[in-house]
mmCIF file of N, CA and C in Angstrom:
data_model
loop_
_atom_site.group_PDB
_atom_site.id
_atom_site.type_symbol
_atom_site.label_atom_id
_atom_site.label_comp_id
_atom_site.label_asym_id
_atom_site.label_seq_id
_atom_site.Cartn_x
_atom_site.Cartn_y
_atom_site.Cartn_z
ATOM 1 N N MET C 374 191.534 96.639 241.555
ATOM 2 C CA MET C 374 192.639 96.841 242.934
ATOM 3 C C MET C 374 191.899 96.113 243.905
ATOM 4 N N LEU C 375 190.638 96.199 244.135
ATOM 5 C CA LEU C 375 189.947 95.736 245.255
ATOM 6 C C LEU C 375 189.649 94.223 245.055
ATOM 7 N N ARG C 376 189.371 93.873 243.842
ATOM 8 C CA ARG C 376 189.637 92.593 243.504
ATOM 9 C C ARG C 376 190.786 91.524 243.943
ATOM 10 N N LEU C 377 192.013 92.425 243.518
ATOM 11 C CA LEU C 377 192.954 91.543 243.647
ATOM 12 C C LEU C 377 193.448 91.586 245.277
ATOM 13 N N LEU C 378 193.146 92.624 246.075
ATOM 14 C CA LEU C 378 193.327 92.491 247.489
ATOM 15 C C LEU C 378 192.337 91.277 248.225
ATOM 16 N N PHE C 379 191.214 91.092 247.405
ATOM 17 C CA PHE C 379 190.304 90.118 247.934
ATOM 18 C C PHE C 379 190.887 89.003 247.709
ATOM 19 N N ILE C 380 191.575 88.496 246.478
ATOM 20 C CA ILE C 380 192.150 87.480 246.224
ATOM 21 C C ILE C 380 193.240 87.032 246.856
ATOM 22 N N MET C 381 194.240 87.986 247.334
ATOM 23 C CA MET C 381 195.344 87.804 248.046
ATOM 24 C C MET C 381 194.844 87.638 249.340
ATOM 25 N N LEU C 382 194.027 88.288 250.111
ATOM 26 C CA LEU C 382 193.332 87.703 251.349
ATOM 27 C C LEU C 382 192.658 86.619 251.402
ATOM 28 N N SER C 383 192.112 85.965 250.516
ATOM 29 C CA SER C 383 191.464 84.886 250.231
ATOM 30 C C SER C 383 192.351 83.517 250.348
ATOM 31 N N ALA C 384 193.667 84.035 249.543
ATOM 32 C CA ALA C 384 194.741 83.107 249.687
ATOM 33 C C ALA C 384 195.360 82.983 251.051
ATOM 34 N N LEU C 385 195.521 84.001 251.724
ATOM 35 C CA LEU C 385 196.279 84.072 252.816
ATOM 36 C C LEU C 385 195.398 83.442 253.756
ATOM 37 N N TRP C 386 194.026 83.451 253.960
ATOM 38 C CA TRP C 386 192.936 82.784 254.752
ATOM 39 C C TRP C 386 193.077 81.379 254.614
ATOM 40 N N LEU C 387 192.981 80.896 253.413
ATOM 41 C CA LEU C 387 193.045 79.348 252.920
ATOM 42 C C LEU C 387 194.311 78.698 253.639
ATOM 43 N N ALA C 388 195.539 79.622 253.233
ATOM 44 C CA ALA C 388 196.651 79.140 253.766
ATOM 45 C C ALA C 388 196.780 79.001 255.444
ATOM 46 N N ALA C 389 196.300 79.833 256.025
ATOM 47 C CA ALA C 389 196.201 79.769 257.520
ATOM 48 C C ALA C 389 195.218 78.744 257.819
ATOM 49 N N CYS C 390 194.332 78.106 257.173
ATOM 50 C CA CYS C 390 193.384 77.200 257.515
ATOM 51 C C CYS C 390 193.888 75.742 257.248
ATOM 52 N N SER C 391 194.665 75.641 256.492
ATOM 53 C CA SER C 391 195.653 74.423 256.061
ATOM 54 C C SER C 391 196.255 73.666 257.260
ATOM 55 N N ASP C 392 196.223 72.584 257.489
ATOM 56 C CA ASP C 392 196.919 71.704 258.483
ATOM 57 C C ASP C 392 198.258 71.242 258.203
ATOM 58 N N ASP C 393 198.965 71.981 257.892
ATOM 59 C CA ASP C 393 200.576 71.735 257.609
ATOM 60 C C ASP C 393 201.314 71.117 258.760
ATOM 61 N N SER C 394 200.882 71.812 260.244
ATOM 62 C CA SER C 394 201.643 71.466 261.195
ATOM 63 C C SER C 394 201.302 69.939 261.448
ATOM 64 N N ALA C 395 200.251 69.538 261.253
ATOM 65 C CA ALA C 395 199.753 68.038 261.929
ATOM 66 C C ALA C 395 200.847 67.161 261.288
ATOM 67 N N PRO C 396 201.344 66.319 262.001
ATOM 68 C CA PRO C 396 202.313 65.341 261.923
ATOM 69 C C PRO C 396 201.564 64.296 260.840
ATOM 70 N N ALA C 397 202.424 64.008 259.636
ATOM 71 C CA ALA C 397 202.014 62.845 258.919
ATOM 72 C C ALA C 397 202.238 61.689 259.469
ATOM 73 N N ALA C 398 201.141 60.771 259.246
ATOM 74 C CA ALA C 398 201.511 59.182 259.819
ATOM 75 C C ALA C 398 202.582 58.928 259.009
ATOM 76 N N ALA C 399 203.540 58.342 259.730
ATOM 77 C CA ALA C 399 204.265 57.770 259.046
ATOM 78 C C ALA C 399 204.275 56.274 258.417
ATOM 79 N N ASP C 400 204.584 55.971 257.239
ATOM 80 C CA ASP C 400 204.588 54.602 256.883
ATOM 81 C C ASP C 400 205.717 53.991 257.117
ATOM 82 N N ALA C 401 205.653 52.455 256.828
ATOM 83 C CA ALA C 401 206.652 51.697 257.111
ATOM 84 C C ALA C 401 208.046 52.025 256.347
ATOM 85 N N SER C 402 208.151 52.941 255.090
ATOM 86 C CA SER C 402 209.304 53.291 254.440
ATOM 87 C C SER C 402 209.757 54.245 255.084
ATOM 88 N N GLN C 403 209.005 55.181 255.913
ATOM 89 C CA GLN C 403 209.467 56.456 256.700
ATOM 90 C C GLN C 403 209.884 55.954 257.965
ATOM 91 N N ALA C 404 209.523 54.877 258.833
ATOM 92 C CA ALA C 404 209.584 54.612 259.967
ATOM 93 C C ALA C 404 210.934 55.058 260.572
ATOM 94 N N ARG C 405 210.924 55.629 261.495
ATOM 95 C CA ARG C 405 212.406 55.914 262.140
ATOM 96 C C ARG C 405 212.839 54.721 263.074
ATOM 97 N N ASP C 406 214.091 54.554 263.206
ATOM 98 C CA ASP C 406 214.471 53.283 263.775
ATOM 99 C C ASP C 406 214.312 53.067 265.368
ATOM 100 N N GLY C 407 214.332 52.200 266.184
ATOM 101 C CA GLY C 407 214.273 52.045 267.330
ATOM 102 C C GLY C 407 215.329 52.807 268.220
ATOM 103 N N ALA C 408 216.485 52.693 267.581
ATOM 104 C CA ALA C 408 217.923 53.421 268.164
ATOM 105 C C ALA C 408 217.638 55.012 268.119
ATOM 106 N N GLN C 409 216.954 55.545 267.043
ATOM 107 C CA GLN C 409 217.262 56.954 267.144
ATOM 108 C C GLN C 409 216.002 57.497 267.961
ATOM 109 N N LEU C 410 214.705 56.866 268.182
ATOM 110 C CA LEU C 410 213.578 57.093 268.748
ATOM 111 C C LEU C 410 214.234 57.005 270.420
ATOM 112 N N TYR C 411 214.893 55.837 270.914
ATOM 113 C CA TYR C 411 215.443 55.748 272.295
ATOM 114 C C TYR C 411 216.286 56.785 272.519
ATOM 115 N N ARG C 412 217.095 57.040 271.799
ATOM 116 C CA ARG C 412 218.197 58.443 272.194
ATOM 117 C C ARG C 412 217.429 59.539 272.204
ATOM 118 N N GLN C 413 216.151 59.843 271.586
ATOM 119 C CA GLN C 413 215.376 61.062 271.314
ATOM 120 C C GLN C 413 214.366 61.121 272.296
ATOM 121 N N TYR C 414 213.759 60.196 272.945
ATOM 122 C CA TYR C 414 212.857 60.097 273.855
ATOM 123 C C TYR C 414 213.017 59.148 275.113
ATOM 124 N N CYS C 415 213.617 58.422 274.878
ATOM 125 C CA CYS C 415 213.609 57.167 276.090
ATOM 126 C C CYS C 415 214.738 57.433 277.051
ATOM 127 N N VAL C 416 215.808 57.857 276.341
ATOM 128 C CA VAL C 416 217.020 57.329 277.218
ATOM 129 C C VAL C 416 217.128 58.486 278.507
ATOM 130 N N THR C 417 216.330 59.592 278.275
ATOM 131 C CA THR C 417 216.508 60.329 279.551
ATOM 132 C C THR C 417 216.081 59.703 281.015
ATOM 133 N N CYS C 418 214.783 59.070 280.732
ATOM 134 C CA CYS C 418 214.349 58.590 281.973
ATOM 135 C C CYS C 418 214.929 56.962 282.207
ATOM 136 N N HIS C 419 214.825 56.225 280.879
ATOM 137 C CA HIS C 419 215.246 54.669 280.894
ATOM 138 C C HIS C 419 217.014 54.552 281.127
ATOM 139 N N GLY C 420 217.523 55.735 281.024
ATOM 140 C CA GLY C 420 219.100 55.473 281.063
ATOM 141 C C GLY C 420 219.567 56.023 282.485
ATOM 142 N N SER C 421 218.685 56.453 283.082
ATOM 143 C CA SER C 421 219.217 56.898 284.354
ATOM 144 C C SER C 421 218.052 56.222 285.420
ATOM 145 N N GLY C 422 217.096 55.906 285.289
ATOM 146 C CA GLY C 422 216.099 55.445 286.181
ATOM 147 C C GLY C 422 215.077 56.425 286.825
ATOM 148 N N ALA C 423 215.241 57.757 286.132
ATOM 149 C CA ALA C 423 214.344 58.917 286.639
ATOM 150 C C ALA C 423 212.767 58.571 286.833
ATOM 151 N N LEU C 424 212.341 58.989 287.655
ATOM 152 C CA LEU C 424 210.729 58.772 287.959
ATOM 153 C C LEU C 424 210.360 57.380 288.191
ATOM 154 N N GLY C 425 211.383 56.506 288.356
ATOM 155 C CA GLY C 425 211.146 55.089 288.523
ATOM 156 C C GLY C 425 210.837 54.315 287.187
ATOM 157 N N ALA C 426 211.690 54.867 286.241
ATOM 158 C CA ALA C 426 211.652 54.087 285.102
ATOM 159 C C ALA C 426 212.719 52.999 285.071
ATOM 160 N N PRO C 427 212.089 51.758 284.592
ATOM 161 C CA PRO C 427 213.114 50.538 284.684
ATOM 162 C C PRO C 427 214.368 51.077 283.875
ATOM 163 N N ARG C 428 215.762 50.908 284.313
ATOM 164 C CA ARG C 428 216.766 51.164 283.273
ATOM 165 C C ARG C 428 217.036 50.284 282.194
ATOM 166 N N VAL C 429 217.653 50.712 281.363
ATOM 167 C CA VAL C 429 218.106 49.633 280.138
ATOM 168 C C VAL C 429 219.548 49.426 280.180
ATOM 169 N N GLY C 430 220.261 48.391 279.869
ATOM 170 C CA GLY C 430 221.430 48.080 279.596
ATOM 171 C C GLY C 430 221.555 46.441 280.127
ATOM 172 N N LYS C 431 222.605 45.782 279.821
ATOM 173 C CA LYS C 431 223.132 44.615 280.154
ATOM 174 C C LYS C 431 222.861 43.930 281.448
ATOM 175 N N GLU C 432 223.547 45.089 282.499
ATOM 176 C CA GLU C 432 223.166 44.820 283.660
ATOM 177 C C GLU C 432 221.566 44.730 284.213
ATOM 178 N N TYR C 433 220.903 44.860 283.732
ATOM 179 C CA TYR C 433 219.436 45.088 283.707
ATOM 180 C C TYR C 433 218.602 43.796 283.062
ATOM 181 N N ARG C 434 219.584 42.877 282.580
ATOM 182 C CA ARG C 434 219.010 41.987 281.565
ATOM 183 C C ARG C 434 217.633 41.157 282.228
ATOM 184 N N LEU C 435 218.116 40.778 283.526
ATOM 185 C CA LEU C 435 217.197 39.933 284.348
ATOM 186 C C LEU C 435 215.636 40.513 284.518
ATOM 187 N N TYR C 436 215.785 41.862 284.866
ATOM 188 C CA TYR C 436 214.611 42.495 284.785
ATOM 189 C C TYR C 436 213.677 42.693 283.600
ATOM 190 N N TRP C 437 214.324 42.780 282.506
ATOM 191 C CA TRP C 437 213.636 42.746 281.319
ATOM 192 C C TRP C 437 213.375 41.433 280.936
ATOM 193 N N SER C 438 214.198 40.477 281.068
ATOM 194 C CA SER C 438 213.844 39.047 280.818
ATOM 195 C C SER C 438 212.681 38.532 281.460
ATOM 196 N N HIS C 439 212.390 38.982 282.789
ATOM 197 C CA HIS C 439 211.369 38.508 283.832
ATOM 198 C C HIS C 439 210.041 39.238 283.330
ATOM 199 N N GLU C 440 210.146 40.656 282.613
ATOM 200 C CA GLU C 440 209.048 41.361 282.365
ATOM 201 C C GLU C 440 208.467 40.559 281.195
ATOM 202 N N ILE C 441 209.433 40.139 280.268
ATOM 203 C CA ILE C 441 208.954 39.490 278.950
ATOM 204 C C ILE C 441 208.235 38.195 279.250
ATOM 205 N N GLU C 442 208.698 37.366 280.233
ATOM 206 C CA GLU C 442 208.192 36.118 280.862
ATOM 207 C C GLU C 442 206.682 36.507 281.535
ATOM 208 N N GLU C 443 206.721 37.628 282.267
ATOM 209 C CA GLU C 443 205.447 37.560 282.936
ATOM 210 C C GLU C 443 204.422 38.209 282.543
ATOM 211 N N GLU C 444 204.803 39.443 281.572
ATOM 212 C CA GLU C 444 203.815 40.252 280.946
ATOM 213 C C GLU C 444 203.431 39.911 279.649
ATOM 214 N N GLY C 445 204.818 39.534 278.927
ATOM 215 C CA GLY C 445 204.736 39.324 277.516
ATOM 216 C C GLY C 445 204.910 40.636 276.681
ATOM 217 N N PHE C 446 205.576 40.080 275.762
ATOM 218 C CA PHE C 446 206.218 41.264 274.451
ATOM 219 C C PHE C 446 205.069 42.396 274.368
ATOM 220 N N ASP C 447 204.109 42.011 273.802
ATOM 221 C CA ASP C 447 202.941 42.566 273.263
ATOM 222 C C ASP C 447 202.304 43.305 274.599
ATOM 223 N N THR C 448 202.294 42.986 275.641
ATOM 224 C CA THR C 448 201.854 44.027 276.828
ATOM 225 C C THR C 448 202.894 45.010 277.128
ATOM 226 N N LEU C 449 204.216 44.608 277.055
ATOM 227 C CA LEU C 449 205.152 45.725 277.134
ATOM 228 C C LEU C 449 204.907 47.129 275.903
ATOM 229 N N VAL C 450 204.777 46.358 274.951
ATOM 230 C CA VAL C 450 204.234 47.170 273.619
ATOM 231 C C VAL C 450 203.225 48.213 273.855
ATOM 232 N N GLN C 451 202.152 47.843 274.506
ATOM 233 C CA GLN C 451 201.080 48.086 274.609
ATOM 234 C C GLN C 451 200.923 49.430 275.875
ATOM 235 N N GLU C 452 201.982 48.768 276.604
ATOM 236 C CA GLU C 452 202.514 49.836 277.859
ATOM 237 C C GLU C 452 202.802 51.141 277.265
ATOM 238 N N ALA C 453 203.774 50.605 276.394
ATOM 239 C CA ALA C 453 204.686 51.853 275.987
ATOM 240 C C ALA C 453 203.703 52.754 275.167
ATOM 241 N N ILE C 454 202.966 52.137 274.422
ATOM 242 C CA ILE C 454 201.814 53.009 273.430
ATOM 243 C C ILE C 454 201.047 53.950 274.543
ATOM 244 N N ASP C 455 200.228 53.112 275.699
ATOM 245 C CA ASP C 455 199.455 54.011 276.391
ATOM 246 C C ASP C 455 199.701 54.650 277.526
ATOM 247 N N GLY C 456 201.159 54.127 277.921
ATOM 248 C CA GLY C 456 201.813 55.160 279.124
ATOM 249 C C GLY C 456 201.452 54.153 280.043
ATOM 250 N N ILE C 457 202.587 54.241 281.320
ATOM 251 C CA ILE C 457 202.311 53.624 282.564
ATOM 252 C C ILE C 457 202.802 54.425 283.551
ATOM 253 N N ASN C 458 202.362 54.284 284.685
ATOM 254 C CA ASN C 458 202.790 55.291 285.837
ATOM 255 C C ASN C 458 203.141 56.445 285.390
ATOM 256 N N SER C 459 204.546 56.899 285.365
ATOM 257 C CA SER C 459 204.949 58.217 285.264
ATOM 258 C C SER C 459 205.231 58.434 283.671
ATOM 259 N N MET C 460 205.256 57.387 282.910
ATOM 260 C CA MET C 460 205.724 57.677 281.364
ATOM 261 C C MET C 460 204.369 58.049 280.694
ATOM 262 N N PRO C 461 204.300 59.072 279.875
ATOM 263 C CA PRO C 461 203.200 59.353 279.252
ATOM 264 C C PRO C 461 203.154 58.343 277.945
ATOM 265 N N PRO C 462 202.161 58.749 277.458
ATOM 266 C CA PRO C 462 201.790 57.671 276.272
ATOM 267 C C PRO C 462 202.817 57.814 275.167
ATOM 268 N N ARG C 463 203.081 56.830 274.694
ATOM 269 C CA ARG C 463 204.351 56.912 273.588
ATOM 270 C C ARG C 463 205.632 57.346 273.838
ATOM 271 N N GLY C 464 205.612 57.462 275.440
ATOM 272 C CA GLY C 464 206.901 58.201 275.974
ATOM 273 C C GLY C 464 207.197 59.361 275.463
ATOM 274 N N GLY C 465 205.996 60.052 275.154
ATOM 275 C CA GLY C 465 206.338 61.444 274.770
ATOM 276 C C GLY C 465 206.423 61.532 273.288
ATOM 277 N N CYS C 466 206.594 60.817 272.603
ATOM 278 C CA CYS C 466 206.583 60.917 271.224
ATOM 279 C C CYS C 466 205.357 60.808 270.566
ATOM 280 N N PHE C 467 204.516 61.788 270.465
ATOM 281 C CA PHE C 467 203.192 61.627 269.843
ATOM 282 C C PHE C 467 203.034 61.415 268.503
ATOM 283 N N ASP C 468 203.686 61.642 267.941
ATOM 284 C CA ASP C 468 203.697 61.610 266.224
ATOM 285 C C ASP C 468 204.551 60.169 266.047
ATOM 286 N N CYS C 469 204.803 59.288 266.976
ATOM 287 C CA CYS C 469 205.477 58.040 266.718
ATOM 288 C C CYS C 469 204.174 56.911 266.383
ATOM 289 N N SER C 470 204.594 56.380 265.163
ATOM 290 C CA SER C 470 203.388 55.150 264.933
ATOM 291 C C SER C 470 203.452 53.997 265.916
ATOM 292 N N ASP C 471 202.756 53.031 266.052
ATOM 293 C CA ASP C 471 202.505 51.955 266.899
ATOM 294 C C ASP C 471 203.898 51.145 266.347
ATOM 295 N N ASP C 472 204.104 51.006 265.240
ATOM 296 C CA ASP C 472 205.350 50.189 264.600
ATOM 297 C C ASP C 472 206.736 50.808 265.260
ATOM 298 N N GLU C 473 206.689 52.117 265.154
ATOM 299 C CA GLU C 473 207.947 52.667 265.663
ATOM 300 C C GLU C 473 208.198 52.619 267.135
ATOM 301 N N ILE C 474 207.283 52.494 267.944
ATOM 302 C CA ILE C 474 207.110 52.463 269.464
ATOM 303 C C ILE C 474 207.453 50.855 269.692
ATOM 304 N N ARG C 475 206.928 50.228 268.673
ATOM 305 C CA ARG C 475 207.260 48.689 268.891
ATOM 306 C C ARG C 475 208.671 48.271 268.581
ATOM 307 N N ASN C 476 209.332 48.981 267.570
ATOM 308 C CA ASN C 476 210.584 48.970 267.147
ATOM 309 C C ASN C 476 211.445 49.538 268.398
ATOM 310 N N THR C 477 211.102 50.394 268.915
ATOM 311 C CA THR C 477 211.761 51.108 270.150
ATOM 312 C C THR C 477 211.765 50.247 271.252
ATOM 313 N N VAL C 478 210.912 49.489 271.449
ATOM 314 C CA VAL C 478 210.653 48.291 272.713
ATOM 315 C C VAL C 478 211.902 47.393 272.434
ATOM 316 N N ILE C 479 211.825 46.800 271.058
ATOM 317 C CA ILE C 479 212.623 45.853 270.724
ATOM 318 C C ILE C 479 214.177 46.368 270.830
ATOM 319 N N TYR C 480 214.483 47.443 270.395
ATOM 320 C CA TYR C 480 215.802 48.048 270.721
ATOM 321 C C TYR C 480 216.120 47.979 272.193
ATOM 322 N N MET C 481 215.197 48.201 272.991
ATOM 323 C CA MET C 481 215.589 48.347 274.437
ATOM 324 C C MET C 481 215.655 47.321 274.986
ATOM 325 N N LEU C 482 214.850 46.103 274.457
ATOM 326 C CA LEU C 482 215.177 44.786 275.109
ATOM 327 C C LEU C 482 216.432 44.293 274.358
ATOM 328 N N GLN C 483 216.915 44.528 273.220
ATOM 329 C CA GLN C 483 218.190 44.119 272.859
ATOM 330 C C GLN C 483 219.406 44.888 273.465
ATOM 331 N N LEU C 484 219.086 46.187 273.706
ATOM 332 C CA LEU C 484 220.303 46.695 274.747
ATOM 333 C C LEU C 484 220.510 45.980 276.021
ATOM 334 N N SER C 485 219.505 45.781 276.600
ATOM 335 C CA SER C 485 219.094 44.884 277.846
ATOM 336 C C SER C 485 219.873 43.655 277.816
ATOM 337 N N GLY C 486 219.882 42.576 276.721
ATOM 338 C CA GLY C 486 220.502 41.556 276.515
ATOM 339 C C GLY C 486 219.109 40.611 277.126
ATOM 340 N N ALA C 487 217.631 40.999 276.805
ATOM 341 C CA ALA C 487 216.507 40.407 277.444
ATOM 342 C C ALA C 487 216.317 39.043 276.515
ATOM 343 N N LYS C 488 215.975 38.012 277.132
ATOM 344 C CA LYS C 488 215.697 36.582 276.442
ATOM 345 C C LYS C 488 214.526 36.309 276.547
#
């Protein structure tokens, strides 16, 4: 009886030590699309301009086009990954891959009609 109790407690202890709560790295086949991530993480600030976030939309095309010309696309993506001003790293999507962030930036630029 004591041996069975020891085995059960050992199994519970090992289960408690597993790291199932850590997000698995998303591979390309499981990547969430930019539209989904924008709606989930970005629209709150970029849809309203909260905390000084540049707004997204066709009426803001010139702003985003200028950003691409001045900063470059890769810089915009890196700023989204690292965070900038009031924006947290990865826009708060801490389990987003770099590719998912990149796709979200592309989606935001498309929404804005940036050239």
